[in-house]
CSV table of C-alpha atoms in Angstrom, one decimal:
chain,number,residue,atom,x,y,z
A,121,UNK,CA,0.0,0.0,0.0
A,122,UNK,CA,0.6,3.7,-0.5
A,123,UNK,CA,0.5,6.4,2.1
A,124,UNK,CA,1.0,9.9,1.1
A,125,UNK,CA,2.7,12.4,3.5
A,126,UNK,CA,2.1,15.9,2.4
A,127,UNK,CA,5.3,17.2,3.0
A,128,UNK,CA,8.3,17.0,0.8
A,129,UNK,CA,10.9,14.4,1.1
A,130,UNK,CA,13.2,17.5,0.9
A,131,UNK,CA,12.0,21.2,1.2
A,132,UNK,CA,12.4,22.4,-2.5
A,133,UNK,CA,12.5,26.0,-3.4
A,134,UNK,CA,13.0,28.6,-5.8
A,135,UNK,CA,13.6,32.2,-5.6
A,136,UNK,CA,12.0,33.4,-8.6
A,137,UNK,CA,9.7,31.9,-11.6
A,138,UNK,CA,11.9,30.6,-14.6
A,139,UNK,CA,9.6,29.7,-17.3
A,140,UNK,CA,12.2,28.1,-19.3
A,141,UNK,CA,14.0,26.2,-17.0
A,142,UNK,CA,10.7,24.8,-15.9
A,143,UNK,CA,10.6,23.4,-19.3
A,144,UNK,CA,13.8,22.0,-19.1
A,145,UNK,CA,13.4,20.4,-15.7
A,146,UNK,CA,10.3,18.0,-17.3
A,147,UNK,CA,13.1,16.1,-18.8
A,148,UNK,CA,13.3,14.6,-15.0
A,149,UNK,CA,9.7,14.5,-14.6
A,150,UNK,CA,8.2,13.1,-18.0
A,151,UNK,CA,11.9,12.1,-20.2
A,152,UNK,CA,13.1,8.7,-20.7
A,153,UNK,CA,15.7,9.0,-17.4
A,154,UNK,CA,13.6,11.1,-15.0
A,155,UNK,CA,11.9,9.9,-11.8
A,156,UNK,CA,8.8,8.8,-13.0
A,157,UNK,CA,10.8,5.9,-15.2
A,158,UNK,CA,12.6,4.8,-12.2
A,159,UNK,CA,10.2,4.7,-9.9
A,160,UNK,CA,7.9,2.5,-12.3
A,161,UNK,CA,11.2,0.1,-13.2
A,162,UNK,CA,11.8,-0.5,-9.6
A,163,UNK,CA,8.3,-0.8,-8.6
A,164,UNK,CA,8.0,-3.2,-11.4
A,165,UNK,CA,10.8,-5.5,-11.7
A,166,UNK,CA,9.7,-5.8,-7.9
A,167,UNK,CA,7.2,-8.0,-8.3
A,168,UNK,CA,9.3,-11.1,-10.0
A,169,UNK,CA,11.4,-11.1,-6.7
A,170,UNK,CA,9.1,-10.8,-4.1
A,171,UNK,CA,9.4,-14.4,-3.1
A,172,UNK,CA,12.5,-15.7,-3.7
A,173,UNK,CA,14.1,-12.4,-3.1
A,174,UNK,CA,12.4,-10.8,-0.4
A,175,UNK,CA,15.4,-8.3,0.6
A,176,UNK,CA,15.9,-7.6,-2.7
A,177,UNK,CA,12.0,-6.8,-3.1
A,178,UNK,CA,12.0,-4.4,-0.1
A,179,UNK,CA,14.5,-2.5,-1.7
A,180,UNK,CA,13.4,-1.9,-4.9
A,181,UNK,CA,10.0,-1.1,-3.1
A,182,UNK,CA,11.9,1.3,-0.9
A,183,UNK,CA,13.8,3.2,-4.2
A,184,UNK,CA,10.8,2.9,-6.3
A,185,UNK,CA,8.7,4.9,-3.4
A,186,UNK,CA,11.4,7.5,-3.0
A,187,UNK,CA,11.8,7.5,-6.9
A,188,UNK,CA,7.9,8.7,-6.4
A,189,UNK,CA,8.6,11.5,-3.8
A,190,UNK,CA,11.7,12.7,-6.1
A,191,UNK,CA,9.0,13.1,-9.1
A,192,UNK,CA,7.0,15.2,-6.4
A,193,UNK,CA,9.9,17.2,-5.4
A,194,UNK,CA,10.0,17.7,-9.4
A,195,UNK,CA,6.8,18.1,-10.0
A,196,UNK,CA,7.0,21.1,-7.3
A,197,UNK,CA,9.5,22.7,-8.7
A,198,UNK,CA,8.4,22.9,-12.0
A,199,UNK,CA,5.1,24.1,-10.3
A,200,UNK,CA,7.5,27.2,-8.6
A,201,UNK,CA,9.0,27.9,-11.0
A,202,UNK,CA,5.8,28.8,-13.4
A,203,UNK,CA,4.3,31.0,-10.6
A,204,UNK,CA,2.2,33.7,-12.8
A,205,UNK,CA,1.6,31.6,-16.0
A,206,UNK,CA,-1.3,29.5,-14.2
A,207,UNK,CA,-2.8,32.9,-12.8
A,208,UNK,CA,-2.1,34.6,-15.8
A,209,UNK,CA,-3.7,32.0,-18.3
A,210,UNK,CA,-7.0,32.2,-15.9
A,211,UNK,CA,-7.5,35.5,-16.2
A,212,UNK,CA,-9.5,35.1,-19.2
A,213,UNK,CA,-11.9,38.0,-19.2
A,214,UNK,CA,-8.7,40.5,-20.2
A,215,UNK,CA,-5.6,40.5,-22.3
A,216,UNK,CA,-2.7,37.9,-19.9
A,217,UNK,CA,-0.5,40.6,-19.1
A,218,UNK,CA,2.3,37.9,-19.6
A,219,UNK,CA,4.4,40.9,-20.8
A,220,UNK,CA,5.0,42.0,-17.1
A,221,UNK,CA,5.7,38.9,-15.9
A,222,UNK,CA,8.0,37.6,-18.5
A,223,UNK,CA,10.3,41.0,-18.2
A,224,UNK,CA,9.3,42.4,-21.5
A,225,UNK,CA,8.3,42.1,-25.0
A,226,UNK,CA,11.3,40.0,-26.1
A,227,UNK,CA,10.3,37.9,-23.4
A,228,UNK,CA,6.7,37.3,-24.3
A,229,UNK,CA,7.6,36.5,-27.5
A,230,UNK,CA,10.1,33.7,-26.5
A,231,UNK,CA,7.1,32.9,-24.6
A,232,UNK,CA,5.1,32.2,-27.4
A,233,UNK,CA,7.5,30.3,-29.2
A,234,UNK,CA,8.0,28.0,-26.8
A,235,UNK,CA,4.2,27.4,-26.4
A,236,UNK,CA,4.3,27.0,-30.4
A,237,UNK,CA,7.1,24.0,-30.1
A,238,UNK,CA,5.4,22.2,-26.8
A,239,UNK,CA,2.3,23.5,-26.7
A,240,UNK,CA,0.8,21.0,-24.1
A,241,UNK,CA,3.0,22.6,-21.4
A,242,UNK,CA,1.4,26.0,-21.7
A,243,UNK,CA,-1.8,25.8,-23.4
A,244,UNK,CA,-3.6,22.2,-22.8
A,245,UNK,CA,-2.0,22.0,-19.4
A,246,UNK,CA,-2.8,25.7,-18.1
A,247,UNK,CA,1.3,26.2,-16.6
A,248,UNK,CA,1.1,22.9,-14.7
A,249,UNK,CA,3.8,20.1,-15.0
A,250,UNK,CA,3.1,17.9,-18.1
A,251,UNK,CA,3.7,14.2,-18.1
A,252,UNK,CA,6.4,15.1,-20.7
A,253,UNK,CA,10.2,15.9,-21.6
A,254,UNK,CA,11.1,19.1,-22.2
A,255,UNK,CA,10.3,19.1,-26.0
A,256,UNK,CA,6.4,17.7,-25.3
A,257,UNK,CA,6.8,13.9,-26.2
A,258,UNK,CA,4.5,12.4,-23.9
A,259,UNK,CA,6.1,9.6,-21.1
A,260,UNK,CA,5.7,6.6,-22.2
A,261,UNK,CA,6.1,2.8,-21.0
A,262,UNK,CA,8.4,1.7,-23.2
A,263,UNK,CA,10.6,3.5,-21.2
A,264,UNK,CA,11.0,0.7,-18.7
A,265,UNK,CA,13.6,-2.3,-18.9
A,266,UNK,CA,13.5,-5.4,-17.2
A,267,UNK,CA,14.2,-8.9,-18.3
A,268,UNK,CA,12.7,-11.1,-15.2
A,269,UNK,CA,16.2,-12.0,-14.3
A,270,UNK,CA,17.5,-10.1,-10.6
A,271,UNK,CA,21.3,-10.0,-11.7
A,272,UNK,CA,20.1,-8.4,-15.2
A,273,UNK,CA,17.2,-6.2,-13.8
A,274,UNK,CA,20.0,-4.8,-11.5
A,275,UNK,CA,22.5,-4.1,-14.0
A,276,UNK,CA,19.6,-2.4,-15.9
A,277,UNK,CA,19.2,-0.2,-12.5
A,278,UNK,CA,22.5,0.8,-12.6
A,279,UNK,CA,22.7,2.3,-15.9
A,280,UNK,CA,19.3,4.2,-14.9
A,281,UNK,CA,20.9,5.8,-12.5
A,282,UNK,CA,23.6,7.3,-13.8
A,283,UNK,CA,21.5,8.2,-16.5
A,284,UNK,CA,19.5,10.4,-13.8
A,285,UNK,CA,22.1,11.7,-12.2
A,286,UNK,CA,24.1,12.8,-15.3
A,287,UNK,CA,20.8,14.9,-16.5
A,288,UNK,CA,21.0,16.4,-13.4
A,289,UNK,CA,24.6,17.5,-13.6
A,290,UNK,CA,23.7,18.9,-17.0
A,291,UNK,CA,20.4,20.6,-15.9
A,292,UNK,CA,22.3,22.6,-12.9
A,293,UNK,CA,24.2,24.2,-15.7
A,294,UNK,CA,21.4,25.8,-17.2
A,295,UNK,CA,20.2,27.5,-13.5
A,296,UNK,CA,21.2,30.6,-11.4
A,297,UNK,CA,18.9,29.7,-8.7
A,298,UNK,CA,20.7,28.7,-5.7
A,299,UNK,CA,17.9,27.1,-4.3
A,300,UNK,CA,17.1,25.7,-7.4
A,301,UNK,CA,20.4,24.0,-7.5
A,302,UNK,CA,20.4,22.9,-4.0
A,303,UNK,CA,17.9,20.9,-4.6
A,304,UNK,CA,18.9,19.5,-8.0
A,305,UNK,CA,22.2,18.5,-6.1
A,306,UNK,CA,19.8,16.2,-3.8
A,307,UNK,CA,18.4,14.6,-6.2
A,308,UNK,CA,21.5,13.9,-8.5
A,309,UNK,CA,23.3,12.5,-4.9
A,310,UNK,CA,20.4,10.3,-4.3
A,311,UNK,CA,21.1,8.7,-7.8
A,312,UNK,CA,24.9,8.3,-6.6
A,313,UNK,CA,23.1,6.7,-3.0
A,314,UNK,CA,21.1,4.2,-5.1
A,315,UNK,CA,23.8,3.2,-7.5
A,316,UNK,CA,25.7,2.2,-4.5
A,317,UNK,CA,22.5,0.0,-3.0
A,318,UNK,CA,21.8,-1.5,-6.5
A,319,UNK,CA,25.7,-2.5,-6.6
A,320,UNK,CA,25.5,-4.0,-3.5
A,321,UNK,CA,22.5,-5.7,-3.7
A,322,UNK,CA,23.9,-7.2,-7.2
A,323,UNK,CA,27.3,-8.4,-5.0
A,324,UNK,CA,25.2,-10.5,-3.1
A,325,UNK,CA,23.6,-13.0,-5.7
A,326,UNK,CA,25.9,-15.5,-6.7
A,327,UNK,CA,27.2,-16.3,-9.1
A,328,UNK,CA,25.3,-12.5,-11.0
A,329,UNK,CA,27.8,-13.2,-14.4
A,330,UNK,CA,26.9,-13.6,-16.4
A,331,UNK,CA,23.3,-12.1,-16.1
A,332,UNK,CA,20.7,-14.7,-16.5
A,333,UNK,CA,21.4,-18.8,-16.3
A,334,UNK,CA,23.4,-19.7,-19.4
A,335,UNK,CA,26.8,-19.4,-19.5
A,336,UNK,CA,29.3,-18.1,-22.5
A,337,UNK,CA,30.7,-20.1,-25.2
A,338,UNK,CA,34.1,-20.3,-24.1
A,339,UNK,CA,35.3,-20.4,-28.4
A,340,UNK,CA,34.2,-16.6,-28.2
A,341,UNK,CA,34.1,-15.5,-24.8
A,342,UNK,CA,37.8,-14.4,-24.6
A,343,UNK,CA,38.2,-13.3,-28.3
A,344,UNK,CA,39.0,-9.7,-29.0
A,345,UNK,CA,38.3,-9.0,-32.5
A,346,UNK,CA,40.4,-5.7,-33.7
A,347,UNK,CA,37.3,-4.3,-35.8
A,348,UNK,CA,39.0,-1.2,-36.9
A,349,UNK,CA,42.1,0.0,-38.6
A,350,UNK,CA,44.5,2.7,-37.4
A,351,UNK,CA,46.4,3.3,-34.1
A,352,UNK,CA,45.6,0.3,-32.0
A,353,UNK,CA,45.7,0.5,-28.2
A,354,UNK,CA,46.2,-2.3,-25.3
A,355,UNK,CA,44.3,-2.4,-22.1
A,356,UNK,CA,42.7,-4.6,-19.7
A,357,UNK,CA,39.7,-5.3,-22.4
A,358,UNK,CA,41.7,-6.8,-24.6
A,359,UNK,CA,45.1,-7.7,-22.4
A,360,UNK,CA,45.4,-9.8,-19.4
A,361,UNK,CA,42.8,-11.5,-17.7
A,362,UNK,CA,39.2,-10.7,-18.5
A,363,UNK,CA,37.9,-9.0,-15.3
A,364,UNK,CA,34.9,-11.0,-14.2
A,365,UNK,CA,35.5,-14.8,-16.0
A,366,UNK,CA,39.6,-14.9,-15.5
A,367,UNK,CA,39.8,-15.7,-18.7
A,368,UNK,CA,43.0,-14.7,-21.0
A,369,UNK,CA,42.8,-12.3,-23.7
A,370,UNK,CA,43.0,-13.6,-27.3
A,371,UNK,CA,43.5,-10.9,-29.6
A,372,UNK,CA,42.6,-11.6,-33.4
A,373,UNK,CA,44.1,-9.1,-35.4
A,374,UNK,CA,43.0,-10.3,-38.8
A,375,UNK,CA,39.1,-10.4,-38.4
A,376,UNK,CA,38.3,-11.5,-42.0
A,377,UNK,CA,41.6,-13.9,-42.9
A,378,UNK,CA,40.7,-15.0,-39.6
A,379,UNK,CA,36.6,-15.9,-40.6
A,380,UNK,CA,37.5,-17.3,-43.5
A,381,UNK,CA,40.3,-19.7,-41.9
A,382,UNK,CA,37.6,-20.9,-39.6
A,383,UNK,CA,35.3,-21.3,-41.6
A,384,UNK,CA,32.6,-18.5,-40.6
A,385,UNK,CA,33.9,-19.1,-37.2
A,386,UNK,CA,32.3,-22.5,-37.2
A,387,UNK,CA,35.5,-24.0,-36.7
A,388,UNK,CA,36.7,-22.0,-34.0
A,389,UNK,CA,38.3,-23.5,-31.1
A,390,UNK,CA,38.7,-22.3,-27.4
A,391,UNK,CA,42.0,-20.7,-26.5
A,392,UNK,CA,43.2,-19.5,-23.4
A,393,UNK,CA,40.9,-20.8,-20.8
A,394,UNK,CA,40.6,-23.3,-19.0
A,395,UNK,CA,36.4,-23.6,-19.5
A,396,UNK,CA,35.5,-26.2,-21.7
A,397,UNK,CA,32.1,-27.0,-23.3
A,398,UNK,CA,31.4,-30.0,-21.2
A,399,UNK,CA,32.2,-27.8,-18.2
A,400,UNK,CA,30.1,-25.0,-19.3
A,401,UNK,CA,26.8,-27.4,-19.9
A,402,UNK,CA,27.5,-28.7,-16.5
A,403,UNK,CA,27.6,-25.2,-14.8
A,404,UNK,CA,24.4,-24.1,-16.9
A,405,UNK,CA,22.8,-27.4,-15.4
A,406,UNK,CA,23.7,-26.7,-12.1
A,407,UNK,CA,22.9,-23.3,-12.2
A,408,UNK,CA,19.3,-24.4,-13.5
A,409,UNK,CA,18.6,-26.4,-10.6
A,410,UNK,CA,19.3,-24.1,-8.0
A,411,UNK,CA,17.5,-21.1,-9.5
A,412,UNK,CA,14.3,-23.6,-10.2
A,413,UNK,CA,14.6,-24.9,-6.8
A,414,UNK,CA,14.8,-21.7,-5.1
A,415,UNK,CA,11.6,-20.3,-7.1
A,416,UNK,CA,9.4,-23.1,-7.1
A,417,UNK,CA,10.2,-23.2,-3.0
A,418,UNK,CA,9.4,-19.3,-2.6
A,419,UNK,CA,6.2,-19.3,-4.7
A,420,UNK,CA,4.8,-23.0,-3.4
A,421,UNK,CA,1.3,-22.9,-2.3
A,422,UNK,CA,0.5,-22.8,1.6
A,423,UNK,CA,-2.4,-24.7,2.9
A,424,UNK,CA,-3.7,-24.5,-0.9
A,425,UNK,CA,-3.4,-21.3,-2.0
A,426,UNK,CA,-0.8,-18.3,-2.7
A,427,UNK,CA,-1.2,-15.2,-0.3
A,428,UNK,CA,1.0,-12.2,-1.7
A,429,UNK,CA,1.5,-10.8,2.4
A,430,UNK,CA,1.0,-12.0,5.4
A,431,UNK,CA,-1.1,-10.0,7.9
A,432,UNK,CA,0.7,-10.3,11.1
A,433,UNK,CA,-2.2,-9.4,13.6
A,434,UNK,CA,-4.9,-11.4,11.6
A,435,UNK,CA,-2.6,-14.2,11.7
A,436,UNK,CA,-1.3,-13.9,15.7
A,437,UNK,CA,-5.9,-13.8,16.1
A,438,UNK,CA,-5.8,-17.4,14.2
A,439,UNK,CA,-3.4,-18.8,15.9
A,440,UNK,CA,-5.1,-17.4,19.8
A,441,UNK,CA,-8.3,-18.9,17.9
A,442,UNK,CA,-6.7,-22.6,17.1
A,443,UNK,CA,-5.6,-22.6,21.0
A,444,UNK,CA,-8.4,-21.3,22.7
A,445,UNK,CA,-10.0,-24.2,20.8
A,446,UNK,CA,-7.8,-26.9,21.6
């Protein structure tokens, strides 16, 4: 459930209407990275953990609801910031002095220009927030990634983040309101504080690589193919040991002699590692069992039926019931 305290997570506040920053700032309240697409991600991919992963559940629960009061806190702002265009566009009955407001002629006629390219955010909407970016395309769904799989889902979280919180570096450029920026600089922090808890909740699943159950083909998996010509450059993606599998390097300098040797890379054999297709299809069975096992023991049936929470009071007043009747 839901419970709505009035008061803002943190006390947002501007020191003067901006009409075009506010049209900016719906890039965090409407755009592709912006709260409302985390806080529906989280609050999604929740739901396909609750069982087996009921820590990991009550943190994404926890981020997605915060994700929700950072779109308020958003939402506000934007709301501040367009202090005069929602009195301005009610006062119907005479010309909207929008002149005055907007600091002059040149002013009013950005103004209108601006209401010709997004129109929604200051005609249809009446100098409200919009459920927009900051160019008037509307939020979508599709804007939400998960694959059912914690250690991808996670992953996916990660990039979200510093998605968020590289909008908000860029959006603090465009501002001279300190209090403005004081509050953009919470919300871009809290995207640093939830990258950290996503990490760490992602160190605690093992094995998390790769994402998912099936492992790599170990003909390909340590392969470097040098897809470009021109200066070439070592480092540890294509030198060493491969960070996560331990795996050796094999650099292929040739691509195409190199296809056509192997015939479309049908022939290709495993070098430098130590994983072996046998191995691998053992690992993948493995791996398979224990995943199934720890699902199918989260989500079994009790007493008959599946019950998403468990009431704690209702529950303790069954259990007085069952002894008061033995």
């Amino acid at each position: 459930m839901f419970h709505h305290v009035k008061e803002l997570q943190y006390n947002a506040r501007v020191s003067k209407p901006d009409v075009r920053f506010a049209k900016l700032l719906l890039e965090q309240f409407g755009g592709p990275n912006g709260e409302l697409k985390a806080a529906m991600q989280y609050f999604v991919q929740g739901f396909g953990c609750r069982k087996a992963f009921p820590d990991k559940y009550d943190m994404l629960m926890d981020i997605a609801t915060e994700e929700f009061s950072h779109l308020e806190i958003v939402g506000a702002t934007i709301q501040m910031l367009l202090t005069g265009v929602n009195g301005e566009l009610k006062n119907a009955a005479d010309e909207s002095d929008l002149t005055k407001m907007l600091d002059g002629q040149a002013a009013k006629e950005s103004y209108i220009h601006e209401a010709m390219v997004n129109p929604h955010f200051f005609i249809v909407s009446g100098g409200t927030p919009t459920l927009t970016d900051s160019v008037g395309n509307p939020w979508s769904a599709s804007y939400i990634m998960g694959m059912g799989d914690l250690t991808a889902d996670l992953r996916l979280d990660l990039g979200a983040e510093i998605s968020a919180k590289m909008v908000y570096e860029n959006l603090m450029k465009f501002t001279d309101d300190v209090y403005v920026k004081e509050t953009l600089r919470f919300l871009m922090t809290r995207e640093v504080a939830h990258y950290q808890m996503f990490q760490a909740a992602l160190d605690t699943i093992e094995p998390n690589f790769p994402p998912g159950i099936l492992a790599s083909d170990p003909k390909f998996s340590n392969k470097y193919f040098n897809m470009s010509k021109g200066e070439d450059y070592r480092g540890p993606w294509n030198e060493g040991k491969s960070p996560l599998m331990g795996e050796e390097w094999h650099n292929v300098e040739d691509p195409i002699q190199h296809v056509r040797d192997s015939n479309g890379l049908l022939d290709e054999k495993a070098v430098s590692t130590d994983r072996t297709e046998k191995s691998v299809q053992s690992a993948n069975k493995a791996l398979s069992i224990k995943r199934k096992e720890k699902i199918d023991k989260a989500t079994a049936p009790v007493n008959g039926f599946m019950s998403w929470s468990v009431y704690e009071n209702k529950e303790k007043s069954k259990d007085q019931e069952r002894s008061s009747v033995l």
